[in-house]
Amino acid sequence: DAKTTQPNSMESNEEEPVHLPCNHSTISGTDYIHWYRQLPSQGPEYVIHGLTSNVNNRMASLAIAEDRKSSTLILHRATLRDAAVYYCILRDERVGGSQGNLIFGKGTKLSVKP
Amino acid sequence: DAGVIQSPRHEVTEMGQEVTLRCKPISGHNSLFWYRQTMMRGLELLIYFNNNVPIDDSGMPEDRFSAKMPNASFSTLKIQPSEPRDSAVYFCASSLAGQPQHFGDGTRLSIL
């Protein structure tokens, strides 16, 4: 599976936007970009995913570079509840839909200051 | 809407004992995944099932670990005999084909 690179940690102020970067220079044409987050003492939680076009949902936005070698998860207004470890994961959808493994890296630990 | 349910939430036992972790996936989901999380190694996939059939168990550490899915609504992960290095948080996740995975709250396992 193609690898992703994320900063170890980031800080944000409450109510401000947060841009979490992810590099994936070896991404293949069939890799979807998935983002999950893990709040303290909880299991990972799906945030958003996309292939080529930018995506929006109620939790966040995903901006994908034109060459697909990087992407950015955007939290429009950070809250204290958004403090978590954010994982950027590539998943080859050819492997079989839900059968495709999620390979978690170390992620980015986001701290939100009041 | 009930999510993925794992039990027990915490387990403390002595080395050498058998440990059984349980998971009830979301109703209707046809894939189930077992993960282990430690500080050193992060989140690792141990095994996953599709339609109750084990598809990939290459992440299972060794023969002391075994997983079963006797029906669509129940799975177990068993460690026998347990060792201190098995101490970790074990997560179960389920999904429908092509959809995101939903994780349980995990079982925190401590082997003394």
PDB file of C-alpha atoms in Angstrom:
ATOM      1  CA  ASP A   1       0.000   0.000   0.000  1.00  0.00           C
ATOM      2  CA  ALA A   2       1.163   3.511  -0.775  1.00  0.00           C
ATOM      3  CA  LYS A   3       2.458   5.412   2.223  1.00  0.00           C
ATOM      4  CA  THR A   4       1.306   8.746   3.647  1.00  0.00           C
ATOM      5  CA  THR A   5       3.294  11.394   5.522  1.00  0.00           C
ATOM      6  CA  GLN A   6       1.705  13.669   8.104  1.00  0.00           C
ATOM      7  CA  PRO A   7       3.094  16.099  10.668  1.00  0.00           C
ATOM      8  CA  ASN A   8       3.318  14.567  14.130  1.00  0.00           C
ATOM      9  CA  SER A   9       1.344  17.331  15.785  1.00  0.00           C
ATOM     10  CA  MET A  10      -0.485  20.597  15.166  1.00  0.00           C
ATOM     11  CA  GLU A  11      -2.104  23.229  17.326  1.00  0.00           C
ATOM     12  CA  SER A  12      -5.157  25.307  16.683  1.00  0.00           C
ATOM     13  CA  ASN A  13      -7.264  27.870  18.465  1.00  0.00           C
ATOM     14  CA  GLU A  14     -10.911  27.208  19.109  1.00  0.00           C
ATOM     15  CA  GLU A  15     -13.303  28.630  16.497  1.00  0.00           C
ATOM     16  CA  GLU A  16     -10.517  28.941  13.909  1.00  0.00           C
ATOM     17  CA  PRO A  17     -10.073  26.839  10.756  1.00  0.00           C
ATOM     18  CA  VAL A  18      -7.577  24.002  10.765  1.00  0.00           C
ATOM     19  CA  HIS A  19      -5.756  22.632   7.726  1.00  0.00           C
ATOM     20  CA  LEU A  20      -4.256  19.169   8.257  1.00  0.00           C
ATOM     21  CA  PRO A  21      -1.845  18.219   5.460  1.00  0.00           C
ATOM     22  CA  CYS A  22      -1.036  14.784   4.091  1.00  0.00           C
ATOM     23  CA  ASN A  23       1.552  13.832   1.483  1.00  0.00           C
ATOM     24  CA  HIS A  24       1.123  10.691  -0.585  1.00  0.00           C
ATOM     25  CA  SER A  25       3.538  11.025  -3.499  1.00  0.00           C
ATOM     26  CA  THR A  26       3.338   7.325  -4.463  1.00  0.00           C
ATOM     27  CA  ILE A  27      -0.457   7.223  -4.675  1.00  0.00           C
ATOM     28  CA  SER A  28      -1.821   4.998  -7.434  1.00  0.00           C
ATOM     29  CA  GLY A  29      -4.802   5.670  -9.664  1.00  0.00           C
ATOM     30  CA  THR A  30      -7.101   3.356  -7.722  1.00  0.00           C
ATOM     31  CA  ASP A  31      -6.196   4.647  -4.233  1.00  0.00           C
ATOM     32  CA  TYR A  32      -8.897   6.520  -2.385  1.00  0.00           C
ATOM     33  CA  ILE A  33      -7.797   9.016   0.270  1.00  0.00           C
ATOM     34  CA  HIS A  34      -9.511   8.306   3.594  1.00  0.00           C
ATOM     35  CA  TRP A  35      -9.392  10.323   6.802  1.00  0.00           C
ATOM     36  CA  TYR A  36     -10.223   8.919  10.204  1.00  0.00           C
ATOM     37  CA  ARG A  37      -9.771  10.473  13.612  1.00  0.00           C
ATOM     38  CA  GLN A  38      -9.384   9.003  17.074  1.00  0.00           C
ATOM     39  CA  LEU A  39     -10.561  10.918  20.097  1.00  0.00           C
ATOM     40  CA  PRO A  40      -8.980  10.067  23.461  1.00  0.00           C
ATOM     41  CA  SER A  41     -10.055   6.670  24.805  1.00  0.00           C
ATOM     42  CA  GLN A  42     -12.247   5.943  21.786  1.00  0.00           C
ATOM     43  CA  GLY A  43     -12.005   3.909  18.611  1.00  0.00           C
ATOM     44  CA  PRO A  44     -11.201   5.583  15.293  1.00  0.00           C
ATOM     45  CA  GLU A  45     -14.042   7.439  13.607  1.00  0.00           C
ATOM     46  CA  TYR A  46     -14.527   7.959   9.871  1.00  0.00           C
ATOM     47  CA  VAL A  47     -14.274  11.592   8.782  1.00  0.00           C
ATOM     48  CA  ILE A  48     -14.256  11.809   4.993  1.00  0.00           C
ATOM     49  CA  HIS A  49     -12.826  10.250   1.839  1.00  0.00           C
ATOM     50  CA  GLY A  50     -12.312  11.123  -1.808  1.00  0.00           C
ATOM     51  CA  LEU A  51     -10.631  10.112  -5.047  1.00  0.00           C
ATOM     52  CA  THR A  52      -9.957  13.172  -7.209  1.00  0.00           C
ATOM     53  CA  SER A  53     -12.485  15.907  -6.533  1.00  0.00           C
ATOM     54  CA  ASN A  54     -12.752  17.965  -3.385  1.00  0.00           C
ATOM     55  CA  VAL A  55     -15.340  16.620  -0.956  1.00  0.00           C
ATOM     56  CA  ASN A  56     -17.474  18.209   1.735  1.00  0.00           C
ATOM     57  CA  ASN A  57     -19.558  16.699   4.493  1.00  0.00           C
ATOM     58  CA  ARG A  58     -20.945  17.833   7.831  1.00  0.00           C
ATOM     59  CA  MET A  59     -17.665  17.103   9.617  1.00  0.00           C
ATOM     60  CA  ALA A  60     -15.018  18.471   7.286  1.00  0.00           C
ATOM     61  CA  SER A  61     -13.809  19.221   3.783  1.00  0.00           C
ATOM     62  CA  LEU A  62     -11.163  17.355   1.825  1.00  0.00           C
ATOM     63  CA  ALA A  63      -9.059  19.242  -0.671  1.00  0.00           C
ATOM     64  CA  ILE A  64      -7.120  17.011  -3.083  1.00  0.00           C
ATOM     65  CA  ALA A  65      -4.242  18.360  -5.153  1.00  0.00           C
ATOM     66  CA  GLU A  66      -4.593  18.136  -8.904  1.00  0.00           C
ATOM     67  CA  ASP A  67      -1.722  15.615  -9.144  1.00  0.00           C
ATOM     68  CA  ARG A  68      -3.201  13.736  -6.131  1.00  0.00           C
ATOM     69  CA  LYS A  69       0.184  13.621  -4.422  1.00  0.00           C
ATOM     70  CA  SER A  70      -1.133  15.538  -1.439  1.00  0.00           C
ATOM     71  CA  SER A  71      -4.385  16.369   0.283  1.00  0.00           C
ATOM     72  CA  THR A  72      -5.619  18.579   3.098  1.00  0.00           C
ATOM     73  CA  LEU A  73      -8.324  17.919   5.645  1.00  0.00           C
ATOM     74  CA  ILE A  74     -10.073  21.152   6.563  1.00  0.00           C
ATOM     75  CA  LEU A  75     -11.989  21.669   9.789  1.00  0.00           C
ATOM     76  CA  HIS A  76     -13.803  24.940   9.225  1.00  0.00           C
ATOM     77  CA  ARG A  77     -14.196  25.924  12.884  1.00  0.00           C
ATOM     78  CA  ALA A  78     -12.218  23.878  15.379  1.00  0.00           C
ATOM     79  CA  THR A  79     -13.886  23.041  18.657  1.00  0.00           C
ATOM     80  CA  LEU A  80     -12.389  21.486  21.779  1.00  0.00           C
ATOM     81  CA  ARG A  81     -14.102  18.269  20.777  1.00  0.00           C
ATOM     82  CA  ASP A  82     -12.000  18.135  17.595  1.00  0.00           C
ATOM     83  CA  ALA A  83      -8.827  17.455  19.603  1.00  0.00           C
ATOM     84  CA  ALA A  84      -7.814  14.022  18.348  1.00  0.00           C
ATOM     85  CA  VAL A  85      -5.292  12.097  16.275  1.00  0.00           C
ATOM     86  CA  TYR A  86      -6.120  12.448  12.584  1.00  0.00           C
ATOM     87  CA  TYR A  87      -5.097   9.664  10.231  1.00  0.00           C
ATOM     88  CA  CYS A  88      -4.703  10.016   6.472  1.00  0.00           C
ATOM     89  CA  ILE A  89      -4.943   6.590   4.826  1.00  0.00           C
ATOM     90  CA  LEU A  90      -4.796   5.377   1.253  1.00  0.00           C
ATOM     91  CA  ARG A  91      -7.023   2.466   0.401  1.00  0.00           C
ATOM     92  CA  ASP A  92      -6.906   0.583  -2.865  1.00  0.00           C
ATOM     93  CA  GLU A  93     -10.552   0.086  -3.706  1.00  0.00           C
ATOM     94  CA  ARG A  94      -9.653  -2.721  -6.106  1.00  0.00           C
ATOM     95  CA  VAL A  95      -8.959  -4.974  -3.145  1.00  0.00           C
ATOM     96  CA  GLY A  96     -12.688  -5.378  -2.734  1.00  0.00           C
ATOM     97  CA  GLY A  97     -14.651  -2.553  -1.197  1.00  0.00           C
ATOM     98  CA  SER A  98     -15.007  -3.154   2.498  1.00  0.00           C
ATOM     99  CA  GLN A  99     -12.400  -5.877   2.268  1.00  0.00           C
ATOM    100  CA  GLY A 100      -9.763  -3.259   1.611  1.00  0.00           C
ATOM    101  CA  ASN A 101      -7.463  -2.897   4.573  1.00  0.00           C
ATOM    102  CA  LEU A 102      -6.976   0.350   6.425  1.00  0.00           C
ATOM    103  CA  ILE A 103      -3.282   0.750   7.226  1.00  0.00           C
ATOM    104  CA  PHE A 104      -2.918   3.360   9.945  1.00  0.00           C
ATOM    105  CA  GLY A 105       0.259   5.421  10.266  1.00  0.00           C
ATOM    106  CA  LYS A 106       1.103   7.605  13.248  1.00  0.00           C
ATOM    107  CA  GLY A 107      -1.286  10.408  12.263  1.00  0.00           C
ATOM    108  CA  THR A 108      -1.323  14.040  13.360  1.00  0.00           C
ATOM    109  CA  LYS A 109      -2.192  14.849  16.937  1.00  0.00           C
ATOM    110  CA  LEU A 110      -4.341  17.988  16.874  1.00  0.00           C
ATOM    111  CA  SER A 111      -4.534  20.120  20.002  1.00  0.00           C
ATOM    112  CA  VAL A 112      -7.217  22.804  20.238  1.00  0.00           C
ATOM    113  CA  LYS A 113      -6.707  25.720  22.611  1.00  0.00           C
ATOM    114  CA  PRO A 114      -9.666  27.561  24.102  1.00  0.00           C
TER     115      PRO A 114
ATOM    116  CA  ASP B   1     -28.646   3.167  16.370  1.00  0.00           C
ATOM    117  CA  ALA B   2     -26.364   0.674  18.133  1.00  0.00           C
ATOM    118  CA  GLY B   3     -22.777   0.835  17.018  1.00  0.00           C
ATOM    119  CA  VAL B   4     -20.150  -1.878  17.214  1.00  0.00           C
ATOM    120  CA  ILE B   5     -20.288  -3.386  20.694  1.00  0.00           C
ATOM    121  CA  GLN B   6     -17.192  -4.846  22.315  1.00  0.00           C
ATOM    122  CA  SER B   7     -16.874  -6.663  25.599  1.00  0.00           C
ATOM    123  CA  PRO B   8     -15.362  -6.543  28.062  1.00  0.00           C
ATOM    124  CA  ARG B   9     -14.232  -2.900  28.088  1.00  0.00           C
ATOM    125  CA  HIS B  10     -11.353  -3.750  30.387  1.00  0.00           C
ATOM    126  CA  GLU B  11      -9.658  -7.048  31.156  1.00  0.00           C
ATOM    127  CA  VAL B  12      -6.848  -7.685  33.592  1.00  0.00           C
ATOM    128  CA  THR B  13      -5.508 -11.184  33.869  1.00  0.00           C
ATOM    129  CA  GLU B  14      -2.354 -13.079  34.673  1.00  0.00           C
ATOM    130  CA  MET B  15      -0.029 -14.397  32.040  1.00  0.00           C
ATOM    131  CA  GLY B  16      -0.801 -17.891  30.890  1.00  0.00           C
ATOM    132  CA  GLN B  17      -4.542 -17.415  31.185  1.00  0.00           C
ATOM    133  CA  GLU B  18      -6.910 -17.642  28.241  1.00  0.00           C
ATOM    134  CA  VAL B  19      -8.457 -14.337  27.159  1.00  0.00           C
ATOM    135  CA  THR B  20     -11.563 -14.006  24.993  1.00  0.00           C
ATOM    136  CA  LEU B  21     -12.596 -10.697  23.487  1.00  0.00           C
ATOM    137  CA  ARG B  22     -16.047 -10.324  21.982  1.00  0.00           C
ATOM    138  CA  CYS B  23     -17.521  -8.184  19.255  1.00  0.00           C
ATOM    139  CA  LYS B  24     -21.027  -7.581  17.965  1.00  0.00           C
ATOM    140  CA  PRO B  25     -20.899  -5.786  14.606  1.00  0.00           C
ATOM    141  CA  ILE B  26     -23.506  -3.364  13.336  1.00  0.00           C
ATOM    142  CA  SER B  27     -26.525  -5.264  12.048  1.00  0.00           C
ATOM    143  CA  GLY B  28     -26.369  -5.728   8.288  1.00  0.00           C
ATOM    144  CA  HIS B  29     -22.639  -5.160   7.977  1.00  0.00           C
ATOM    145  CA  ASN B  30     -20.870  -7.966   6.115  1.00  0.00           C
ATOM    146  CA  SER B  31     -17.232  -7.244   6.976  1.00  0.00           C
ATOM    147  CA  LEU B  32     -15.593  -7.395  10.379  1.00  0.00           C
ATOM    148  CA  PHE B  33     -12.088  -6.346  11.378  1.00  0.00           C
ATOM    149  CA  TRP B  34      -9.947  -6.876  14.480  1.00  0.00           C
ATOM    150  CA  TYR B  35      -7.207  -4.320  15.247  1.00  0.00           C
ATOM    151  CA  ARG B  36      -4.666  -3.962  18.028  1.00  0.00           C
ATOM    152  CA  GLN B  37      -3.260  -0.633  19.244  1.00  0.00           C
ATOM    153  CA  THR B  38      -0.074  -0.135  21.259  1.00  0.00           C
ATOM    154  CA  MET B  39       2.099   2.887  21.862  1.00  0.00           C
ATOM    155  CA  MET B  40       5.012   1.260  20.073  1.00  0.00           C
ATOM    156  CA  ARG B  41       3.277  -0.094  16.983  1.00  0.00           C
ATOM    157  CA  GLY B  42       0.159   2.056  16.659  1.00  0.00           C
ATOM    158  CA  LEU B  43      -2.981   0.554  15.125  1.00  0.00           C
ATOM    159  CA  GLU B  44      -2.442  -2.775  13.390  1.00  0.00           C
ATOM    160  CA  LEU B  45      -4.951  -4.925  11.535  1.00  0.00           C
ATOM    161  CA  LEU B  46      -4.944  -8.462  12.901  1.00  0.00           C
ATOM    162  CA  ILE B  47      -7.599 -10.190  10.802  1.00  0.00           C
ATOM    163  CA  TYR B  48     -10.708  -9.453   8.829  1.00  0.00           C
ATOM    164  CA  PHE B  49     -13.785 -11.434   7.822  1.00  0.00           C
ATOM    165  CA  ASN B  50     -16.099 -11.032   4.880  1.00  0.00           C
ATOM    166  CA  ASN B  51     -19.490 -12.742   5.117  1.00  0.00           C
ATOM    167  CA  ASN B  52     -18.209 -14.605   8.204  1.00  0.00           C
ATOM    168  CA  VAL B  53     -15.233 -16.057   6.319  1.00  0.00           C
ATOM    169  CA  PRO B  54     -11.672 -15.091   7.348  1.00  0.00           C
ATOM    170  CA  ILE B  55     -10.086 -13.332   4.375  1.00  0.00           C
ATOM    171  CA  ASP B  56      -6.703 -12.178   5.651  1.00  0.00           C
ATOM    172  CA  ASP B  57      -5.144 -13.237   8.948  1.00  0.00           C
ATOM    173  CA  SER B  58      -1.600 -12.228   8.076  1.00  0.00           C
ATOM    174  CA  GLY B  59      -1.612  -9.693  10.886  1.00  0.00           C
ATOM    175  CA  MET B  60      -2.250 -12.269  13.596  1.00  0.00           C
ATOM    176  CA  PRO B  61       0.943 -12.249  15.667  1.00  0.00           C
ATOM    177  CA  GLU B  62       1.290 -15.970  16.291  1.00  0.00           C
ATOM    178  CA  ASP B  63      -0.536 -19.214  16.923  1.00  0.00           C
ATOM    179  CA  ARG B  64      -1.574 -18.093  20.372  1.00  0.00           C
ATOM    180  CA  PHE B  65      -4.090 -15.797  18.673  1.00  0.00           C
ATOM    181  CA  SER B  66      -7.246 -17.095  17.016  1.00  0.00           C
ATOM    182  CA  ALA B  67     -10.414 -15.425  15.765  1.00  0.00           C
ATOM    183  CA  LYS B  68     -13.801 -16.809  14.870  1.00  0.00           C
ATOM    184  CA  MET B  69     -17.015 -15.497  13.412  1.00  0.00           C
ATOM    185  CA  PRO B  70     -19.669 -18.176  13.883  1.00  0.00           C
ATOM    186  CA  ASN B  71     -22.439 -15.942  12.556  1.00  0.00           C
ATOM    187  CA  ALA B  72     -23.026 -12.471  11.148  1.00  0.00           C
ATOM    188  CA  SER B  73     -23.677 -10.922  14.542  1.00  0.00           C
ATOM    189  CA  PHE B  74     -20.793 -12.187  16.661  1.00  0.00           C
ATOM    190  CA  SER B  75     -17.024 -12.581  16.595  1.00  0.00           C
ATOM    191  CA  THR B  76     -14.384 -13.551  19.134  1.00  0.00           C
ATOM    192  CA  LEU B  77     -10.659 -12.983  19.395  1.00  0.00           C
ATOM    193  CA  LYS B  78      -8.956 -15.460  21.672  1.00  0.00           C
ATOM    194  CA  ILE B  79      -5.445 -15.429  23.127  1.00  0.00           C
ATOM    195  CA  GLN B  80      -4.208 -18.645  24.689  1.00  0.00           C
ATOM    196  CA  PRO B  81      -1.893 -18.565  26.555  1.00  0.00           C
ATOM    197  CA  SER B  82      -1.671 -14.828  27.131  1.00  0.00           C
ATOM    198  CA  GLU B  83       1.643 -13.011  27.644  1.00  0.00           C
ATOM    199  CA  PRO B  84       2.465  -9.541  29.026  1.00  0.00           C
ATOM    200  CA  ARG B  85       3.413  -8.326  25.530  1.00  0.00           C
ATOM    201  CA  ASP B  86      -0.193  -8.909  24.442  1.00  0.00           C
ATOM    202  CA  SER B  87      -1.243  -5.954  26.593  1.00  0.00           C
ATOM    203  CA  ALA B  88      -2.910  -3.459  24.268  1.00  0.00           C
ATOM    204  CA  VAL B  89      -6.240  -1.978  23.261  1.00  0.00           C
ATOM    205  CA  TYR B  90      -8.078  -4.276  20.884  1.00  0.00           C
ATOM    206  CA  PHE B  91     -10.615  -2.751  18.506  1.00  0.00           C
ATOM    207  CA  CYS B  92     -13.300  -4.385  16.447  1.00  0.00           C
ATOM    208  CA  ALA B  93     -14.752  -2.634  13.390  1.00  0.00           C
ATOM    209  CA  SER B  94     -17.458  -3.504  10.900  1.00  0.00           C
ATOM    210  CA  SER B  95     -18.571  -2.191   7.547  1.00  0.00           C
ATOM    211  CA  LEU B  96     -20.843  -2.727   4.618  1.00  0.00           C
ATOM    212  CA  ALA B  97     -19.239  -3.372   1.239  1.00  0.00           C
ATOM    213  CA  GLY B  98     -17.576  -0.218  -0.054  1.00  0.00           C
ATOM    214  CA  GLN B  99     -18.513   1.827   3.010  1.00  0.00           C
ATOM    215  CA  PRO B 100     -16.362   3.287   5.825  1.00  0.00           C
ATOM    216  CA  GLN B 101     -15.489   1.164   8.830  1.00  0.00           C
ATOM    217  CA  HIS B 102     -17.235   1.725  12.155  1.00  0.00           C
ATOM    218  CA  PHE B 103     -15.151   1.021  15.239  1.00  0.00           C
ATOM    219  CA  GLY B 104     -16.142  -0.084  18.709  1.00  0.00           C
ATOM    220  CA  ASP B 105     -14.778   1.552  21.846  1.00  0.00           C
ATOM    221  CA  GLY B 106     -12.184  -1.176  22.284  1.00  0.00           C
ATOM    222  CA  THR B 107     -11.115  -3.614  24.988  1.00  0.00           C
ATOM    223  CA  ARG B 108      -8.193  -2.514  27.126  1.00  0.00           C
ATOM    224  CA  LEU B 109      -6.272  -5.691  27.921  1.00  0.00           C
ATOM    225  CA  SER B 110      -3.600  -5.901  30.608  1.00  0.00           C
ATOM    226  CA  ILE B 111      -1.640  -9.107  31.081  1.00  0.00           C
ATOM    227  CA  LEU B 112       0.282  -9.176  34.357  1.00  0.00           C
TER     228      LEU B 112
END
